[in-house]
PDB file of C-alpha atoms in Angstrom:
ATOM      1  CA  UNK A   1      99.013 107.981  92.777  1.00  0.00           C
ATOM      2  CA  UNK A   2      97.020 111.193  93.313  1.00  0.00           C
ATOM      3  CA  UNK A   3      93.877 109.557  91.967  1.00  0.00           C
ATOM      4  CA  UNK A   4      93.992 106.872  94.687  1.00  0.00           C
ATOM      5  CA  UNK A   5      95.392 108.983  97.547  1.00  0.00           C
ATOM      6  CA  UNK A   6      93.416 107.072 100.126  1.00  0.00           C
ATOM      7  CA  UNK A   7      95.503 104.007  99.316  1.00  0.00           C
ATOM      8  CA  UNK A   8      98.758 105.604  98.312  1.00  0.00           C
ATOM      9  CA  UNK A   9      99.072 108.229 100.996  1.00  0.00           C
ATOM     10  CA  UNK A  10      96.436 107.826 103.781  1.00  0.00           C
ATOM     11  CA  UNK A  11      97.063 104.021 104.266  1.00  0.00           C
ATOM     12  CA  UNK A  12     100.841 104.285 104.876  1.00  0.00           C
ATOM     13  CA  UNK A  13     100.354 107.301 107.172  1.00  0.00           C
ATOM     14  CA  UNK A  14      97.872 105.240 109.257  1.00  0.00           C
ATOM     15  CA  UNK A  15     100.393 102.379 109.453  1.00  0.00           C
ATOM     16  CA  UNK A  16     103.080 104.714 110.792  1.00  0.00           C
ATOM     17  CA  UNK A  17     100.720 106.160 113.344  1.00  0.00           C
ATOM     18  CA  UNK A  18      99.964 102.664 114.615  1.00  0.00           C
ATOM     19  CA  UNK A  19     103.695 102.029 114.952  1.00  0.00           C
ATOM     20  CA  UNK A  20     103.965 105.183 116.921  1.00  0.00           C
ATOM     21  CA  UNK A  21     101.084 104.333 119.233  1.00  0.00           C
ATOM     22  CA  UNK A  22     102.319 100.768 119.868  1.00  0.00           C
ATOM     23  CA  UNK A  23     105.977 101.342 120.320  1.00  0.00           C
ATOM     24  CA  UNK A  24     105.614 104.790 121.869  1.00  0.00           C
ATOM     25  CA  UNK A  25     103.151 103.413 124.475  1.00  0.00           C
ATOM     26  CA  UNK A  26     105.528 100.597 125.362  1.00  0.00           C
ATOM     27  CA  UNK A  27     108.755 102.621 125.495  1.00  0.00           C
ATOM     28  CA  UNK A  28     107.774 106.214 125.941  1.00  0.00           C
ATOM     29  CA  UNK A  29     109.678 106.408 129.217  1.00  0.00           C
ATOM     30  CA  UNK A  30     112.970 105.285 127.748  1.00  0.00           C
ATOM     31  CA  UNK A  31     115.664 107.915 127.245  1.00  0.00           C
ATOM     32  CA  UNK A  32     117.799 107.722 124.241  1.00  0.00           C
ATOM     33  CA  UNK A  33     121.232 109.361 123.549  1.00  0.00           C
ATOM     34  CA  UNK A  34     121.687 113.070 124.207  1.00  0.00           C
ATOM     35  CA  UNK A  35     118.713 113.033 126.544  1.00  0.00           C
ATOM     36  CA  UNK A  36     116.071 112.684 123.922  1.00  0.00           C
ATOM     37  CA  UNK A  37     112.930 110.690 124.633  1.00  0.00           C
ATOM     38  CA  UNK A  38     112.097 107.579 122.706  1.00  0.00           C
ATOM     39  CA  UNK A  39     109.282 109.263 120.913  1.00  0.00           C
ATOM     40  CA  UNK A  40     111.628 111.961 119.722  1.00  0.00           C
ATOM     41  CA  UNK A  41     113.968 109.267 118.531  1.00  0.00           C
ATOM     42  CA  UNK A  42     111.263 107.087 116.955  1.00  0.00           C
ATOM     43  CA  UNK A  43     109.381 109.617 114.839  1.00  0.00           C
ATOM     44  CA  UNK A  44     112.280 110.553 112.380  1.00  0.00           C
ATOM     45  CA  UNK A  45     112.795 106.860 111.826  1.00  0.00           C
ATOM     46  CA  UNK A  46     109.084 106.317 111.032  1.00  0.00           C
ATOM     47  CA  UNK A  47     109.057 109.243 108.659  1.00  0.00           C
ATOM     48  CA  UNK A  48     112.104 107.992 106.797  1.00  0.00           C
ATOM     49  CA  UNK A  49     110.727 104.428 106.692  1.00  0.00           C
ATOM     50  CA  UNK A  50     107.560 105.733 105.043  1.00  0.00           C
ATOM     51  CA  UNK A  51     109.596 107.699 102.514  1.00  0.00           C
ATOM     52  CA  UNK A  52     111.705 104.757 101.537  1.00  0.00           C
ATOM     53  CA  UNK A  53     108.911 102.126 101.302  1.00  0.00           C
ATOM     54  CA  UNK A  54     106.500 104.345  99.418  1.00  0.00           C
ATOM     55  CA  UNK A  55     109.086 105.587  96.891  1.00  0.00           C
ATOM     56  CA  UNK A  56     109.943 101.970  96.111  1.00  0.00           C
ATOM     57  CA  UNK A  57     106.291 100.914  95.871  1.00  0.00           C
ATOM     58  CA  UNK A  58     105.253 103.667  93.526  1.00  0.00           C
ATOM     59  CA  UNK A  59     107.855 103.183  90.788  1.00  0.00           C
ATOM     60  CA  UNK A  60     107.744  99.389  90.969  1.00  0.00           C
ATOM     61  CA  UNK A  61     104.025  98.930  90.988  1.00  0.00           C
ATOM     62  CA  UNK A  62     103.357 101.584  88.307  1.00  0.00           C
ATOM     63  CA  UNK A  63     105.806 100.096  85.831  1.00  0.00           C
ATOM     64  CA  UNK A  64     104.821  96.528  86.475  1.00  0.00           C
ATOM     65  CA  UNK A  65     101.175  97.385  86.009  1.00  0.00           C
ATOM     66  CA  UNK A  66     102.016  99.013  82.646  1.00  0.00           C
ATOM     67  CA  UNK A  67     103.960  95.896  81.611  1.00  0.00           C
ATOM     68  CA  UNK A  68     101.219  93.456  82.518  1.00  0.00           C
ATOM     69  CA  UNK A  69      98.291  95.575  81.116  1.00  0.00           C
ATOM     70  CA  UNK A  70     100.151  96.159  77.853  1.00  0.00           C
ATOM     71  CA  UNK A  71     100.027  99.985  78.064  1.00  0.00           C
ATOM     72  CA  UNK A  72     103.795 100.305  78.271  1.00  0.00           C
ATOM     73  CA  UNK A  73     103.966 100.044  74.451  1.00  0.00           C
ATOM     74  CA  UNK A  74     102.282 103.416  74.171  1.00  0.00           C
ATOM     75  CA  UNK A  75     105.093 105.005  76.157  1.00  0.00           C
ATOM     76  CA  UNK A  76     107.808 103.201  74.251  1.00  0.00           C
ATOM     77  CA  UNK A  77     106.723 104.463  70.886  1.00  0.00           C
ATOM     78  CA  UNK A  78     106.814 108.071  71.926  1.00  0.00           C
ATOM     79  CA  UNK A  79     109.936 110.194  71.024  1.00  0.00           C
ATOM     80  CA  UNK A  80     111.198 110.074  74.624  1.00  0.00           C
ATOM     81  CA  UNK A  81     114.650 109.020  75.590  1.00  0.00           C
ATOM     82  CA  UNK A  82     115.287 106.250  78.105  1.00  0.00           C
ATOM     83  CA  UNK A  83     116.657 108.851  80.508  1.00  0.00           C
ATOM     84  CA  UNK A  84     113.448 110.937  80.406  1.00  0.00           C
ATOM     85  CA  UNK A  85     111.253 107.816  80.912  1.00  0.00           C
ATOM     86  CA  UNK A  86     113.386 106.684  83.848  1.00  0.00           C
ATOM     87  CA  UNK A  87     113.495 110.162  85.249  1.00  0.00           C
ATOM     88  CA  UNK A  88     109.698 110.489  85.031  1.00  0.00           C
ATOM     89  CA  UNK A  89     108.950 107.325  86.924  1.00  0.00           C
ATOM     90  CA  UNK A  90     111.630 107.927  89.505  1.00  0.00           C
ATOM     91  CA  UNK A  91     110.773 111.624  90.195  1.00  0.00           C
ATOM     92  CA  UNK A  92     107.105 110.726  90.494  1.00  0.00           C
ATOM     93  CA  UNK A  93     107.872 108.005  92.999  1.00  0.00           C
ATOM     94  CA  UNK A  94     110.277 110.364  94.828  1.00  0.00           C
ATOM     95  CA  UNK A  95     107.444 112.934  95.137  1.00  0.00           C
ATOM     96  CA  UNK A  96     105.045 110.306  96.566  1.00  0.00           C
ATOM     97  CA  UNK A  97     107.599 109.242  99.120  1.00  0.00           C
ATOM     98  CA  UNK A  98     108.266 112.786 100.235  1.00  0.00           C
ATOM     99  CA  UNK A  99     104.535 113.584 100.499  1.00  0.00           C
ATOM    100  CA  UNK A 100     103.844 110.477 102.587  1.00  0.00           C
ATOM    101  CA  UNK A 101     106.832 111.373 104.815  1.00  0.00           C
ATOM    102  CA  UNK A 102     105.550 114.897 105.274  1.00  0.00           C
ATOM    103  CA  UNK A 103     102.083 113.670 106.117  1.00  0.00           C
ATOM    104  CA  UNK A 104     103.454 111.199 108.720  1.00  0.00           C
ATOM    105  CA  UNK A 105     105.491 113.967 110.322  1.00  0.00           C
ATOM    106  CA  UNK A 106     102.531 116.324 110.452  1.00  0.00           C
ATOM    107  CA  UNK A 107     100.355 113.657 112.126  1.00  0.00           C
ATOM    108  CA  UNK A 108     102.960 112.671 114.583  1.00  0.00           C
ATOM    109  CA  UNK A 109     103.331 116.327 115.614  1.00  0.00           C
ATOM    110  CA  UNK A 110     100.246 115.813 117.891  1.00  0.00           C
ATOM    111  CA  UNK A 111     102.440 113.586 120.035  1.00  0.00           C
ATOM    112  CA  UNK A 112     105.913 115.002 119.716  1.00  0.00           C
ATOM    113  CA  UNK A 113     107.093 118.517 119.300  1.00  0.00           C
ATOM    114  CA  UNK A 114     110.249 118.862 117.295  1.00  0.00           C
ATOM    115  CA  UNK A 115     113.122 121.269 117.049  1.00  0.00           C
ATOM    116  CA  UNK A 116     115.228 120.974 113.922  1.00  0.00           C
ATOM    117  CA  UNK A 117     118.951 120.835 114.328  1.00  0.00           C
ATOM    118  CA  UNK A 118     119.733 120.930 110.586  1.00  0.00           C
ATOM    119  CA  UNK A 119     117.054 121.384 107.913  1.00  0.00           C
ATOM    120  CA  UNK A 120     119.805 120.869 105.320  1.00  0.00           C
ATOM    121  CA  UNK A 121     120.521 117.275 106.408  1.00  0.00           C
ATOM    122  CA  UNK A 122     116.841 116.501 106.784  1.00  0.00           C
ATOM    123  CA  UNK A 123     116.156 117.662 103.198  1.00  0.00           C
ATOM    124  CA  UNK A 124     119.279 115.970 101.767  1.00  0.00           C
ATOM    125  CA  UNK A 125     118.663 112.503 103.220  1.00  0.00           C
ATOM    126  CA  UNK A 126     114.951 112.616 102.493  1.00  0.00           C
ATOM    127  CA  UNK A 127     115.537 113.347  98.886  1.00  0.00           C
ATOM    128  CA  UNK A 128     118.407 110.866  98.578  1.00  0.00           C
ATOM    129  CA  UNK A 129     116.474 108.094 100.267  1.00  0.00           C
ATOM    130  CA  UNK A 130     113.372 108.667  98.160  1.00  0.00           C
ATOM    131  CA  UNK A 131     115.422 108.825  94.914  1.00  0.00           C
ATOM    132  CA  UNK A 132     117.433 105.664  95.733  1.00  0.00           C
ATOM    133  CA  UNK A 133     114.410 103.584  96.513  1.00  0.00           C
ATOM    134  CA  UNK A 134     112.513 104.925  93.586  1.00  0.00           C
ATOM    135  CA  UNK A 135     115.348 103.989  91.331  1.00  0.00           C
ATOM    136  CA  UNK A 136     115.581 100.531  92.883  1.00  0.00           C
ATOM    137  CA  UNK A 137     111.869 100.075  92.406  1.00  0.00           C
ATOM    138  CA  UNK A 138     112.089 100.858  88.698  1.00  0.00           C
ATOM    139  CA  UNK A 139     115.015  98.339  88.374  1.00  0.00           C
ATOM    140  CA  UNK A 140     112.891  95.741  90.177  1.00  0.00           C
ATOM    141  CA  UNK A 141     109.950  96.442  87.922  1.00  0.00           C
ATOM    142  CA  UNK A 142     112.072  96.001  84.766  1.00  0.00           C
ATOM    143  CA  UNK A 143     113.224  92.667  85.981  1.00  0.00           C
ATOM    144  CA  UNK A 144     109.885  91.340  87.334  1.00  0.00           C
ATOM    145  CA  UNK A 145     107.329  89.801  84.965  1.00  0.00           C
ATOM    146  CA  UNK A 146     104.641  89.476  87.558  1.00  0.00           C
ATOM    147  CA  UNK A 147     103.416  91.169  90.718  1.00  0.00           C
ATOM    148  CA  UNK A 148     104.552  88.124  92.629  1.00  0.00           C
ATOM    149  CA  UNK A 149     108.169  88.650  91.663  1.00  0.00           C
ATOM    150  CA  UNK A 150     108.024  92.281  92.686  1.00  0.00           C
ATOM    151  CA  UNK A 151     106.443  91.281  95.961  1.00  0.00           C
ATOM    152  CA  UNK A 152     109.366  88.964  96.725  1.00  0.00           C
ATOM    153  CA  UNK A 153     111.840  91.794  96.488  1.00  0.00           C
ATOM    154  CA  UNK A 154     109.666  94.073  98.566  1.00  0.00           C
ATOM    155  CA  UNK A 155     108.785  91.569 101.262  1.00  0.00           C
ATOM    156  CA  UNK A 156     112.103  89.677 101.650  1.00  0.00           C
ATOM    157  CA  UNK A 157     114.637  92.451 100.848  1.00  0.00           C
ATOM    158  CA  UNK A 158     113.221  95.955 101.112  1.00  0.00           C
ATOM    159  CA  UNK A 159     111.145  95.484 104.256  1.00  0.00           C
ATOM    160  CA  UNK A 160     113.815  93.671 106.279  1.00  0.00           C
ATOM    161  CA  UNK A 161     116.505  96.102 105.287  1.00  0.00           C
ATOM    162  CA  UNK A 162     114.195  98.977 106.364  1.00  0.00           C
ATOM    163  CA  UNK A 163     113.185  97.490 109.707  1.00  0.00           C
ATOM    164  CA  UNK A 164     116.755  96.453 110.505  1.00  0.00           C
ATOM    165  CA  UNK A 165     118.347  99.851 109.723  1.00  0.00           C
ATOM    166  CA  UNK A 166     117.751 101.528 113.041  1.00  0.00           C
ATOM    167  CA  UNK A 167     114.151 102.808 112.704  1.00  0.00           C
ATOM    168  CA  UNK A 168     113.067 101.474 116.147  1.00  0.00           C
ATOM    169  CA  UNK A 169     116.423 101.306 117.916  1.00  0.00           C
ATOM    170  CA  UNK A 170     119.905 102.787 118.059  1.00  0.00           C
ATOM    171  CA  UNK A 171     122.390 100.548 116.251  1.00  0.00           C
ATOM    172  CA  UNK A 172     125.053 101.753 118.630  1.00  0.00           C
ATOM    173  CA  UNK A 173     123.363  99.791 121.415  1.00  0.00           C
ATOM    174  CA  UNK A 174     123.549  96.508 119.485  1.00  0.00           C
ATOM    175  CA  UNK A 175     126.057  93.821 120.594  1.00  0.00           C
ATOM    176  CA  UNK A 176     128.598  92.349 118.178  1.00  0.00           C
ATOM    177  CA  UNK A 177     128.167  91.023 115.484  1.00  0.00           C
ATOM    178  CA  UNK A 178     124.776  92.777 114.975  1.00  0.00           C
ATOM    179  CA  UNK A 179     126.334  96.186 115.168  1.00  0.00           C
ATOM    180  CA  UNK A 180     128.910  95.216 112.557  1.00  0.00           C
ATOM    181  CA  UNK A 181     126.214  93.833 110.278  1.00  0.00           C
ATOM    182  CA  UNK A 182     124.123  96.980 110.544  1.00  0.00           C
ATOM    183  CA  UNK A 183     126.813  99.123 108.937  1.00  0.00           C
ATOM    184  CA  UNK A 184     126.516  96.895 105.864  1.00  0.00           C
ATOM    185  CA  UNK A 185     122.906  97.968 105.427  1.00  0.00           C
ATOM    186  CA  UNK A 186     122.903 101.102 103.124  1.00  0.00           C
ATOM    187  CA  UNK A 187     119.524 102.225 104.480  1.00  0.00           C
ATOM    188  CA  UNK A 188     121.104 102.559 107.939  1.00  0.00           C
ATOM    189  CA  UNK A 189     123.083 105.546 106.780  1.00  0.00           C
ATOM    190  CA  UNK A 190     120.104 107.249 105.279  1.00  0.00           C
ATOM    191  CA  UNK A 191     117.992 106.844 108.405  1.00  0.00           C
ATOM    192  CA  UNK A 192     120.811 107.873 110.682  1.00  0.00           C
ATOM    193  CA  UNK A 193     121.496 111.060 108.614  1.00  0.00           C
ATOM    194  CA  UNK A 194     117.834 111.950 108.493  1.00  0.00           C
ATOM    195  CA  UNK A 195     117.360 111.447 112.264  1.00  0.00           C
ATOM    196  CA  UNK A 196     120.561 113.399 112.957  1.00  0.00           C
ATOM    197  CA  UNK A 197     119.016 116.358 111.184  1.00  0.00           C
ATOM    198  CA  UNK A 198     116.262 116.437 113.806  1.00  0.00           C
ATOM    199  CA  UNK A 199     118.197 115.393 116.965  1.00  0.00           C
ATOM    200  CA  UNK A 200     121.631 116.794 116.241  1.00  0.00           C
ATOM    201  CA  UNK A 201     123.613 113.591 116.872  1.00  0.00           C
ATOM    202  CA  UNK A 202     124.821 111.177 114.195  1.00  0.00           C
ATOM    203  CA  UNK A 203     126.072 107.617 114.647  1.00  0.00           C
ATOM    204  CA  UNK A 204     128.054 108.022 111.366  1.00  0.00           C
ATOM    205  CA  UNK A 205     129.617 110.956 109.586  1.00  0.00           C
ATOM    206  CA  UNK A 206     126.773 112.611 107.647  1.00  0.00           C
ATOM    207  CA  UNK A 207     129.127 113.715 104.858  1.00  0.00           C
ATOM    208  CA  UNK A 208     130.280 110.143 104.323  1.00  0.00           C
ATOM    209  CA  UNK A 209     126.678 108.936 104.372  1.00  0.00           C
ATOM    210  CA  UNK A 210     125.623 111.663 101.846  1.00  0.00           C
ATOM    211  CA  UNK A 211     128.458 110.670  99.497  1.00  0.00           C
ATOM    212  CA  UNK A 212     127.430 106.994  99.693  1.00  0.00           C
ATOM    213  CA  UNK A 213     123.788 108.039  99.036  1.00  0.00           C
ATOM    214  CA  UNK A 214     124.759 110.025  95.960  1.00  0.00           C
ATOM    215  CA  UNK A 215     126.748 107.023  94.631  1.00  0.00           C
ATOM    216  CA  UNK A 216     123.781 104.780  95.056  1.00  0.00           C
ATOM    217  CA  UNK A 217     121.531 107.351  93.284  1.00  0.00           C
ATOM    218  CA  UNK A 218     123.842 107.411  90.256  1.00  0.00           C
ATOM    219  CA  UNK A 219     124.252 103.695  90.277  1.00  0.00           C
ATOM    220  CA  UNK A 220     120.572 102.723  90.393  1.00  0.00           C
ATOM    221  CA  UNK A 221     119.440 105.536  88.092  1.00  0.00           C
ATOM    222  CA  UNK A 222     122.086 104.637  85.633  1.00  0.00           C
ATOM    223  CA  UNK A 223     121.173 100.934  85.785  1.00  0.00           C
ATOM    224  CA  UNK A 224     117.456 101.652  85.301  1.00  0.00           C
ATOM    225  CA  UNK A 225     118.134 103.968  82.348  1.00  0.00           C
ATOM    226  CA  UNK A 226     120.453 101.440  80.716  1.00  0.00           C
ATOM    227  CA  UNK A 227     117.875  98.676  81.122  1.00  0.00           C
ATOM    228  CA  UNK A 228     115.266 100.819  79.442  1.00  0.00           C
ATOM    229  CA  UNK A 229     117.762 101.629  76.671  1.00  0.00           C
ATOM    230  CA  UNK A 230     118.377  98.018  75.805  1.00  0.00           C
ATOM    231  CA  UNK A 231     114.734  97.127  76.229  1.00  0.00           C
ATOM    232  CA  UNK A 232     115.379  94.558  78.965  1.00  0.00           C
ATOM    233  CA  UNK A 233     112.174  92.413  79.211  1.00  0.00           C
ATOM    234  CA  UNK A 234     110.070  95.123  77.590  1.00  0.00           C
ATOM    235  CA  UNK A 235     110.781  94.828  73.878  1.00  0.00           C
ATOM    236  CA  UNK A 236     110.610  91.035  73.384  1.00  0.00           C
TER     237      UNK A 236
END
């Protein structure tokens, strides 16, 4: 992804800036919980959304491209274990997600000045979110035979789950049953924990969110490594 940084890093940063300009201009006078402005509330959500979406896109597109082009066979014949292969794809995608998130945050600093309440929770949820979505992207790529199949998962599952996880609004303000449905979205806990690291107030217990995130990390990484081990759709 470093060879096409204009597409993999600059483009998603620009998209996040446009969200900030549009929503910030419309709702900049709105005061959120604990006296924070809407811009202060919005930016952590945009940063986390960028991390999640780009981590998923990197592992899924890279692996699908290797499958379609036929270059994956050169990787499979190397003396590398399935765990190492999965780890390489997932860690590379995690790195891209974190880089994009950092760039988004640096660019938004021109509009919003931040004070950190807990760098620990910011780092924990950023890494957990990137790792989970990178692992999910690899699982999707192992299942998909074409770019269209991968696009279906990204468009109809990943993107709605991201947008409906509290990026642009507080889930506590939602009426029933939408508030109850929000807590079923695993990305909600990641975004809430990440934002809480900036603002200092959490809608959910960050330790519970952290444990859930670690369980999802283990589950998706284990699934991706197991699919590589059995050669699912790659050794036929």
